[in-house]
Each structure stands twice: as structure tokens, then as C-alpha cells.
PDB file of N, CA and C in Angstrom:
ATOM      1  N   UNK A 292       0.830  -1.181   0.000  1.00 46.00           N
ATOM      2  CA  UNK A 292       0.000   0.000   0.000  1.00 46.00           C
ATOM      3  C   UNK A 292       0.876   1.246   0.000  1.00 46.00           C
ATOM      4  N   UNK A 293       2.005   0.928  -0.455  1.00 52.00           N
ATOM      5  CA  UNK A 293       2.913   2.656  -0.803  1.00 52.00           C
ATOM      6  C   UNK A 293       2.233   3.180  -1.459  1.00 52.00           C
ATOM      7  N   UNK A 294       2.560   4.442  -0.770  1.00 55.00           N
ATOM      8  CA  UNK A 294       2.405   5.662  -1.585  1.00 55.00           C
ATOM      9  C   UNK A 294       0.967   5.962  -1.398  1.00 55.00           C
ATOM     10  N   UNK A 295      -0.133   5.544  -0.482  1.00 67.00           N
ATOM     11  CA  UNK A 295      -1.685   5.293  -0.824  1.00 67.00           C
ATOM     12  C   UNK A 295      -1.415   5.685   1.152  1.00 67.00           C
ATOM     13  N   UNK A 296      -2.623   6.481   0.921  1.00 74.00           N
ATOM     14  CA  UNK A 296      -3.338   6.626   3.000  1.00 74.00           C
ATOM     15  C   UNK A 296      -4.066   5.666   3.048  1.00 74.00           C
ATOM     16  N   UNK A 297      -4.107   4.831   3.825  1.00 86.00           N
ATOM     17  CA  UNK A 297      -4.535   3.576   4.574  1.00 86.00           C
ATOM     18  C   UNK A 297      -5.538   4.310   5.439  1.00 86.00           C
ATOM     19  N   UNK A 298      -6.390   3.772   5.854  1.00 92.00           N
ATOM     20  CA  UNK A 298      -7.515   3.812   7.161  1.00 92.00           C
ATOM     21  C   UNK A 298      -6.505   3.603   8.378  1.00 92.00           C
ATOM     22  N   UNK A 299      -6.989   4.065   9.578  1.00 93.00           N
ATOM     23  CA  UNK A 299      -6.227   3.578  11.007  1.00 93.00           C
ATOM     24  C   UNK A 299      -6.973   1.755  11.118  1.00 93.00           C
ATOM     25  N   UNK A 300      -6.565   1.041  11.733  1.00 92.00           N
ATOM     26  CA  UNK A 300      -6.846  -0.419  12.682  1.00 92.00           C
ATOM     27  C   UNK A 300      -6.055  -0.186  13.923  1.00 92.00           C
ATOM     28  N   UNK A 301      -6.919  -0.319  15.074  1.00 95.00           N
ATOM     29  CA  UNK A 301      -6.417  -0.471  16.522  1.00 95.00           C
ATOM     30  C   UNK A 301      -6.486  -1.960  16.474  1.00 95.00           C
ATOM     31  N   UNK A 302      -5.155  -2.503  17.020  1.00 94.00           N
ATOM     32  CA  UNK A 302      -4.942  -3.739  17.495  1.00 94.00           C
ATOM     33  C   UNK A 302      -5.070  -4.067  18.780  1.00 94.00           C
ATOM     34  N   UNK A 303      -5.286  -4.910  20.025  1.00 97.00           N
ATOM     35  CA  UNK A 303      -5.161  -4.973  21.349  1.00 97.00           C
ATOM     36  C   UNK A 303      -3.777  -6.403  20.846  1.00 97.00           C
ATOM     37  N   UNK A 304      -2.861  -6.090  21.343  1.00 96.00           N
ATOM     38  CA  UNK A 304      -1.730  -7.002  21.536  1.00 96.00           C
ATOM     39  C   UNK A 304      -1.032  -7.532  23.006  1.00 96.00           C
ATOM     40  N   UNK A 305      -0.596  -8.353  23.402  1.00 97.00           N
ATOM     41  CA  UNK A 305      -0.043  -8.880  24.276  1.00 97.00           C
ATOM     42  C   UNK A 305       0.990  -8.352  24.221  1.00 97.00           C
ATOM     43  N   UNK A 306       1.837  -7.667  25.317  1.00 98.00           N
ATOM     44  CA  UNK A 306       2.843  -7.153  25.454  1.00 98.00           C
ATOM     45  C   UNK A 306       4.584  -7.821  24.898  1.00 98.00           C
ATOM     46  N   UNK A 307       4.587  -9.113  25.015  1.00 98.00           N
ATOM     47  CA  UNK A 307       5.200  -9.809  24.915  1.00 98.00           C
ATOM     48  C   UNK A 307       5.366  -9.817  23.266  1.00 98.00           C
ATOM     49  N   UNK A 308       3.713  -9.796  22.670  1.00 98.00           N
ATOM     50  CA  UNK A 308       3.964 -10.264  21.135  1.00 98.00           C
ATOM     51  C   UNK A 308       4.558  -8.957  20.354  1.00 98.00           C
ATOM     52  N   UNK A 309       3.566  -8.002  21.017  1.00 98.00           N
ATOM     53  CA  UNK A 309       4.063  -6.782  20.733  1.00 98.00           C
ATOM     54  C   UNK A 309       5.300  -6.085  20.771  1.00 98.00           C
ATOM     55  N   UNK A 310       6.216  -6.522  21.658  1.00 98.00           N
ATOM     56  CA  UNK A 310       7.717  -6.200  21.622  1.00 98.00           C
ATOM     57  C   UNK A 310       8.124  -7.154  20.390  1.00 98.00           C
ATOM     58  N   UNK A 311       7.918  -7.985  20.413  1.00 98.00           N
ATOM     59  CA  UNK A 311       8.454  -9.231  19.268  1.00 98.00           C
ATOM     60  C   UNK A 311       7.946  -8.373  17.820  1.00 98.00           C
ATOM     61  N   UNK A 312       6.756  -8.137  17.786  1.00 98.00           N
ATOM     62  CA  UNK A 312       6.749  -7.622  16.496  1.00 98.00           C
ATOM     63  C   UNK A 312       7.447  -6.388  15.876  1.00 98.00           C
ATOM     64  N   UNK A 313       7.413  -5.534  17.034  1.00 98.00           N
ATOM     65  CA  UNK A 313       8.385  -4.331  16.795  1.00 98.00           C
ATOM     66  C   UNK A 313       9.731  -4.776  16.411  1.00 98.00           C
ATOM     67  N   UNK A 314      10.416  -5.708  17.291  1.00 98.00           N
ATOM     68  CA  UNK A 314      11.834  -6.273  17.063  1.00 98.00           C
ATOM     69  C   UNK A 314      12.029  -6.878  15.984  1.00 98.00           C
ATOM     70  N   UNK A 315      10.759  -7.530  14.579  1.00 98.00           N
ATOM     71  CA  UNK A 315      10.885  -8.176  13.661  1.00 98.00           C
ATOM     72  C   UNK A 315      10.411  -7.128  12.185  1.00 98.00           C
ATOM     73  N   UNK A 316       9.978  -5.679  12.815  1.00 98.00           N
ATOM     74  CA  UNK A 316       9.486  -4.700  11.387  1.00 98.00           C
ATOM     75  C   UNK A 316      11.148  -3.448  11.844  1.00 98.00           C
ATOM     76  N   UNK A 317      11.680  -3.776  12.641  1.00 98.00           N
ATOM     77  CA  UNK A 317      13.029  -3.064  12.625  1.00 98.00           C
ATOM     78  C   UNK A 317      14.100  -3.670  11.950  1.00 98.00           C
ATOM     79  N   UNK A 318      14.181  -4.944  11.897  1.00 98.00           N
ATOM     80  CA  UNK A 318      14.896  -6.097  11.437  1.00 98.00           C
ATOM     81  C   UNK A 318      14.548  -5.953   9.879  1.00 98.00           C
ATOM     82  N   UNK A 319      13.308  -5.400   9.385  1.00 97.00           N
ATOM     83  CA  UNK A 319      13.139  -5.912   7.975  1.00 97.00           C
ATOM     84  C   UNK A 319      13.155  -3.928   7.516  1.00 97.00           C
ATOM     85  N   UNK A 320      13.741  -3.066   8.403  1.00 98.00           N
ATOM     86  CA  UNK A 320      13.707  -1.634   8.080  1.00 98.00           C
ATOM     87  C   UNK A 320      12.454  -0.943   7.854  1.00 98.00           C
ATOM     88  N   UNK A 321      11.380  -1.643   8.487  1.00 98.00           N
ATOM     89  CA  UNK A 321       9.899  -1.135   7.998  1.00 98.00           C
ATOM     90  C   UNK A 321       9.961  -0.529   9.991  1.00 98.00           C
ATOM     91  N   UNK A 322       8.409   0.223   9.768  1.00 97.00           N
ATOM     92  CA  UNK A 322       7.315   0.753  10.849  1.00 97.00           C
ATOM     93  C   UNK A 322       6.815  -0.706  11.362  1.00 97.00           C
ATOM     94  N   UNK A 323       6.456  -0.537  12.367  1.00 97.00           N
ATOM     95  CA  UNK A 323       5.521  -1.712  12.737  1.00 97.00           C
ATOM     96  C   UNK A 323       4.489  -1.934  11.661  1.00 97.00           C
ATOM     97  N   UNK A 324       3.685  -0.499  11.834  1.00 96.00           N
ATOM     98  CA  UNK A 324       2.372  -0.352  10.677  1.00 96.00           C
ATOM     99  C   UNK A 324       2.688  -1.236   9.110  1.00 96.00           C
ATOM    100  N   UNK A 325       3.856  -0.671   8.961  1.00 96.00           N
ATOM    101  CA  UNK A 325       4.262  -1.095   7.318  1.00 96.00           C
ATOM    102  C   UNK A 325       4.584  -2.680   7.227  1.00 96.00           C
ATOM    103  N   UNK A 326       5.190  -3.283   8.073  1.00 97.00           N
ATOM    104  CA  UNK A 326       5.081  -4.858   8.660  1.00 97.00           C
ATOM    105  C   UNK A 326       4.230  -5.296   8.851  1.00 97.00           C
ATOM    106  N   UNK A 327       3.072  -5.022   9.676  1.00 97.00           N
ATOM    107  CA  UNK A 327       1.609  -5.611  10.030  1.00 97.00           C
ATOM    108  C   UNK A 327       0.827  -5.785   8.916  1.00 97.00           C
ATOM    109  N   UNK A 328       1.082  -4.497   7.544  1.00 96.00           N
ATOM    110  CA  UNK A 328       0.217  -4.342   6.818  1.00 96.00           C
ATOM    111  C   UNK A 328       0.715  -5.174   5.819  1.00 96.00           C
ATOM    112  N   UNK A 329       2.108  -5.516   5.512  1.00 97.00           N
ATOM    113  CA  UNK A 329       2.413  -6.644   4.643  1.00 97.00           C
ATOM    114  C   UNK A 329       2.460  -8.106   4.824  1.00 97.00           C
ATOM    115  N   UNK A 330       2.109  -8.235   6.430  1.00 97.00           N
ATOM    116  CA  UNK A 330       1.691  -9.763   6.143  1.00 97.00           C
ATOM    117  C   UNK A 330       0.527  -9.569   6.380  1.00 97.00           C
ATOM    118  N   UNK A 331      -0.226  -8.971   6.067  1.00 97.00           N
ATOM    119  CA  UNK A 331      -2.027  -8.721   5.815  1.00 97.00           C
ATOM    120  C   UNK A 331      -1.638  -8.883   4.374  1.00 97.00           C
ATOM    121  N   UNK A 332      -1.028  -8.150   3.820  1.00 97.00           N
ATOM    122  CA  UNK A 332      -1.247  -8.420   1.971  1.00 97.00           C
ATOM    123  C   UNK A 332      -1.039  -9.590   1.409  1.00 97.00           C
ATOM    124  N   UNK A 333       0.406  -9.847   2.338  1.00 98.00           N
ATOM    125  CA  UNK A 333       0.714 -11.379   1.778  1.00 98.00           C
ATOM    126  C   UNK A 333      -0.245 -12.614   2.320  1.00 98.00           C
ATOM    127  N   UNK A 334      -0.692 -12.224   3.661  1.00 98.00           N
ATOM    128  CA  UNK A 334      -1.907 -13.679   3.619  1.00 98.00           C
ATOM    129  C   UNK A 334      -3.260 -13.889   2.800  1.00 98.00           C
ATOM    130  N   UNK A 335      -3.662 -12.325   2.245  1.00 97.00           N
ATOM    131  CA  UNK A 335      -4.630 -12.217   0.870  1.00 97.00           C
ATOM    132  C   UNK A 335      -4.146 -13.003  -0.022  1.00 97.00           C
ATOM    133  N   UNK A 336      -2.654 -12.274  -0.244  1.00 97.00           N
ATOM    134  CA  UNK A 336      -2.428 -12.272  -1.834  1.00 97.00           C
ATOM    135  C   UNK A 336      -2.106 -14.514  -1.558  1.00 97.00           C
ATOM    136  N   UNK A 337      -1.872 -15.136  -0.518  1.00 97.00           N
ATOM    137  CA  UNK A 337      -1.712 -16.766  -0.902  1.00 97.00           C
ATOM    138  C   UNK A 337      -3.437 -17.357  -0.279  1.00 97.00           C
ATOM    139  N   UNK A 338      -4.275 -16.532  -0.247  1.00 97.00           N
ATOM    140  CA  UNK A 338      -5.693 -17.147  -0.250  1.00 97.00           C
ATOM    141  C   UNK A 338      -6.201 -17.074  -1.232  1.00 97.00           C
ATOM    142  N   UNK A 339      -5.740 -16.266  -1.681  1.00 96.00           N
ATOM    143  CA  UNK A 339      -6.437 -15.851  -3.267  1.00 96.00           C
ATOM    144  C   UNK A 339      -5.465 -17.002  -4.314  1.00 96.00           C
ATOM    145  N   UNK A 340      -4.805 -17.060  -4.092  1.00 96.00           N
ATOM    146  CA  UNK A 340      -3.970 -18.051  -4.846  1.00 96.00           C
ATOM    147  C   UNK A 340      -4.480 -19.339  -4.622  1.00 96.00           C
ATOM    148  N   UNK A 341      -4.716 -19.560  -3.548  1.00 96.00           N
ATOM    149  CA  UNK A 341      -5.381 -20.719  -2.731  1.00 96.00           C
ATOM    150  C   UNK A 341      -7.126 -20.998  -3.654  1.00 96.00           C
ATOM    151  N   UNK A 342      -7.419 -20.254  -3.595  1.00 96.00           N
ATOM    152  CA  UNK A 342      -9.222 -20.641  -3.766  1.00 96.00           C
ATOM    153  C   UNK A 342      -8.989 -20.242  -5.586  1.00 96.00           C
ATOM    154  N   UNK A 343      -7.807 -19.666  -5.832  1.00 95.00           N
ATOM    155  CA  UNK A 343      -7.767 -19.955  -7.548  1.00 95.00           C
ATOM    156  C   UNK A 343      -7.463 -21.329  -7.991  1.00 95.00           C
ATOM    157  N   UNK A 344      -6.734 -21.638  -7.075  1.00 95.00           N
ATOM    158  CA  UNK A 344      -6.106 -23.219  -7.158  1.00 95.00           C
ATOM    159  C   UNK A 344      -7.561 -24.025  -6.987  1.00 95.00           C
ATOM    160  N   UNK A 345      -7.697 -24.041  -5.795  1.00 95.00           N
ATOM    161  CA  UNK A 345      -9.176 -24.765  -6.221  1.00 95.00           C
ATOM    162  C   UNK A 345     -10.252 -24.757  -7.079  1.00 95.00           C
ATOM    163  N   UNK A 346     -10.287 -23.898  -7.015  1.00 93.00           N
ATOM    164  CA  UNK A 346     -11.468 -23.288  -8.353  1.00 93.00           C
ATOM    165  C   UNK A 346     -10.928 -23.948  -9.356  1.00 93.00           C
ATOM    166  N   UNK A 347      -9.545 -23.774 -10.221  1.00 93.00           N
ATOM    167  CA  UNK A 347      -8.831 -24.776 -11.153  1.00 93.00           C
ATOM    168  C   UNK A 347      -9.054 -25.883 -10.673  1.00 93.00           C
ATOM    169  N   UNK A 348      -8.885 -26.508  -9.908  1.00 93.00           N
ATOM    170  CA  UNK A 348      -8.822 -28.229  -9.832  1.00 93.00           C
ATOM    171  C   UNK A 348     -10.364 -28.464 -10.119  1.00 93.00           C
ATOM    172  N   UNK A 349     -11.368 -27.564  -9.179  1.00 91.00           N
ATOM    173  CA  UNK A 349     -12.993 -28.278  -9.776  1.00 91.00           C
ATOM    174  C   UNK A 349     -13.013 -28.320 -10.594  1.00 91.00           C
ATOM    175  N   UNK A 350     -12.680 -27.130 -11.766  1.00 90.00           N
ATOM    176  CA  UNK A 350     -13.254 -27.040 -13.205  1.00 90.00           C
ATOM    177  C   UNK A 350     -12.648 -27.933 -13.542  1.00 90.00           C
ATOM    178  N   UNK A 351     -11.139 -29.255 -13.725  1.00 88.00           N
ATOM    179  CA  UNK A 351     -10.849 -29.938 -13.938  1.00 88.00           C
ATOM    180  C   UNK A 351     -11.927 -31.190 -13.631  1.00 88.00           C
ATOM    181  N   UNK A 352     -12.358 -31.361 -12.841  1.00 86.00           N
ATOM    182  CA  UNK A 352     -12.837 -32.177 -12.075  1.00 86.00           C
ATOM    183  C   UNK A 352     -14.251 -32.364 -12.768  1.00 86.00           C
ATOM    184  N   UNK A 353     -14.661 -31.380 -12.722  1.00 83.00           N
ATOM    185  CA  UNK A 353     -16.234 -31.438 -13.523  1.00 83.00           C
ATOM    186  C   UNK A 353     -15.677 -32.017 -15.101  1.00 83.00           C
ATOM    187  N   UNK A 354     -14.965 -31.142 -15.993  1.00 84.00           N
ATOM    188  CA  UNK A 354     -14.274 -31.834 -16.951  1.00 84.00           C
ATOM    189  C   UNK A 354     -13.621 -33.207 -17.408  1.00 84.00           C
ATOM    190  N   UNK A 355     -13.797 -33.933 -16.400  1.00 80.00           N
ATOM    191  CA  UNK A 355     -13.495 -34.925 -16.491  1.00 80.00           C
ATOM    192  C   UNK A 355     -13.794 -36.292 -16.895  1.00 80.00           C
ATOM    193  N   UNK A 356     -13.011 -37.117 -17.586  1.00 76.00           N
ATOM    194  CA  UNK A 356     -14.612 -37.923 -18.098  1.00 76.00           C
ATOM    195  C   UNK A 356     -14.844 -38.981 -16.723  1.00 76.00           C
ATOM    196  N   UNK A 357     -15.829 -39.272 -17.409  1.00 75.00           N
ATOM    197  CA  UNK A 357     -16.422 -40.431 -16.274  1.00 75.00           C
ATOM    198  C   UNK A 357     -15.957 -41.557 -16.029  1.00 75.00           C
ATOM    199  N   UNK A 358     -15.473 -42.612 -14.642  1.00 74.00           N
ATOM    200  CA  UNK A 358     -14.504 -43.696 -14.903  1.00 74.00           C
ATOM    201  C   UNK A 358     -15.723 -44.860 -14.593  1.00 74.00           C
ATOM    202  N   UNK A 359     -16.763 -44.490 -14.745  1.00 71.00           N
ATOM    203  CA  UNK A 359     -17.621 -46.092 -14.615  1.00 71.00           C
ATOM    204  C   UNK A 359     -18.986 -45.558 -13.789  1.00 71.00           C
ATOM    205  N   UNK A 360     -18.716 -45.967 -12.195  1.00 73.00           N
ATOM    206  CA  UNK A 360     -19.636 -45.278 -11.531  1.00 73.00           C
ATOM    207  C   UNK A 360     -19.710 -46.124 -10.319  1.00 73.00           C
ATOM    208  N   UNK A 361     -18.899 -47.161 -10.268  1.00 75.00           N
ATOM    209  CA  UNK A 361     -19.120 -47.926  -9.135  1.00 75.00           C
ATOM    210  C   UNK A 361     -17.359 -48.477  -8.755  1.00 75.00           C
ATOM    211  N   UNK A 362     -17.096 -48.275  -7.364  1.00 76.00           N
ATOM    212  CA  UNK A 362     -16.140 -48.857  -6.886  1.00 76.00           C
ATOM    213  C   UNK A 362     -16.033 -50.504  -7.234  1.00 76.00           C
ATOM    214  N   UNK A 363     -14.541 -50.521  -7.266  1.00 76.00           N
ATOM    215  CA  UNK A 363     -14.041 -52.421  -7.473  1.00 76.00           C
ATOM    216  C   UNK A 363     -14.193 -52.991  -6.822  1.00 76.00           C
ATOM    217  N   UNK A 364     -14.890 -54.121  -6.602  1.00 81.00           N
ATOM    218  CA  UNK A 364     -14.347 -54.917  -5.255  1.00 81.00           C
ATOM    219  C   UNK A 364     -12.697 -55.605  -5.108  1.00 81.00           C
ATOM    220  N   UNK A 365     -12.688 -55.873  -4.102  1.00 85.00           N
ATOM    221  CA  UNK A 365     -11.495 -56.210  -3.668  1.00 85.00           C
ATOM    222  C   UNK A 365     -10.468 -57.161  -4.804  1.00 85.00           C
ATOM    223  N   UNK A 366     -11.925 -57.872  -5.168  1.00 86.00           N
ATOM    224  CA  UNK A 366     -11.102 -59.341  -6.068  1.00 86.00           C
ATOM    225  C   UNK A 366     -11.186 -58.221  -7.504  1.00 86.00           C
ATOM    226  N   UNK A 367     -12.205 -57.361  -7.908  1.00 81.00           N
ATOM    227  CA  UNK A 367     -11.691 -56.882  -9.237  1.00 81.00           C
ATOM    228  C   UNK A 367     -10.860 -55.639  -9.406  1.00 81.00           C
ATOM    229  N   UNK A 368     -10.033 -55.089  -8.338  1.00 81.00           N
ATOM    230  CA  UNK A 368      -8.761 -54.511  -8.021  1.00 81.00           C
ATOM    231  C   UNK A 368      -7.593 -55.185  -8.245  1.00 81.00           C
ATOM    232  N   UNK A 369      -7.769 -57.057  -7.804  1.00 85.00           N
ATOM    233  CA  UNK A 369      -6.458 -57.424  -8.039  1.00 85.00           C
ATOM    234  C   UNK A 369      -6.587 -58.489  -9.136  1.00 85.00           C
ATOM    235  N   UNK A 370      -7.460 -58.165  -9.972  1.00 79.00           N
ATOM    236  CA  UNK A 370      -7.207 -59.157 -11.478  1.00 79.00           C
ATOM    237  C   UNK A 370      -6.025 -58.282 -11.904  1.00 79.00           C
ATOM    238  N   UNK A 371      -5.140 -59.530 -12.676  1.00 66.00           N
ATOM    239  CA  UNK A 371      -4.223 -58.854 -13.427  1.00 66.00           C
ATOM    240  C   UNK A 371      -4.632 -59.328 -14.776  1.00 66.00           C
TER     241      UNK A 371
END
């Protein structure tokens, strides 16, 4: 979200996590804000990847041809 004004979000954090996160958006040269807000983008941006992926596999799936309609039994699994 460079370069763009963001809305405020109040967080309530645990003191503990909250030092940790500060100590890990100094480490990467960002704000806390600018850290918090990029693993908000990045857990969008791999859900969205996620439910594209699926969405691809159904449409595969519906596409698919048909393999019969009834499970093998045991003995017509192991005819060779």
C-alpha cells in the first residue's frame, strides 16, 4: 500500500507479542504499521492463490470424463 493513506486499525496485543513484532518490522527496516500491513497483503495475496487453485482443480474435475460409476471390489482390483 505505498504511496496510498490507509484507514487507522487499533490492534489490542499482548505485550510480549508486541515487543516481538516491533523487534521483527526493525529487522526488515519497515514501521511496525508497514510490517503488520504486509503480512495482511501477503496472507490475501496466498488465499487468493489458494481458492484460484481450487477453483482450477474443480473445473478440472467437472471436466473430467467419467470412470464407470461404481467402486471395485477387492477381487476386481487385483485381477491382473
Amino acid at each position: 500500500m505505498e504511496g496510498a493513506m490507509g484507514r487507522n486499525l487499533t490492534l489490542r496485543l499482548d505485550e510480549g507479542v508486541l515487543r516481538q513484532a516491533k523487534h521483527a518490522a526493525v529487522e526488515q527496516d519497515q514501521s511496525l504499521s508497514e510490517w503488520v500491513s504486509g503480512l495482511i497483503a501477503h496472507a490475501l495475496a496466498r488465499r487468493k492463490r489458494s481458492q484460484s487453485a481450487k477453483e482450477s482443480a474443480l473445473q478440472h474435475m467437472d471436466r473430467a470424463p467419467a470412470l464407470g460409476g461404481f467402486p471395485l471390489s477387492r477381487e476386481e482390483s487385483h485381477e491382473r
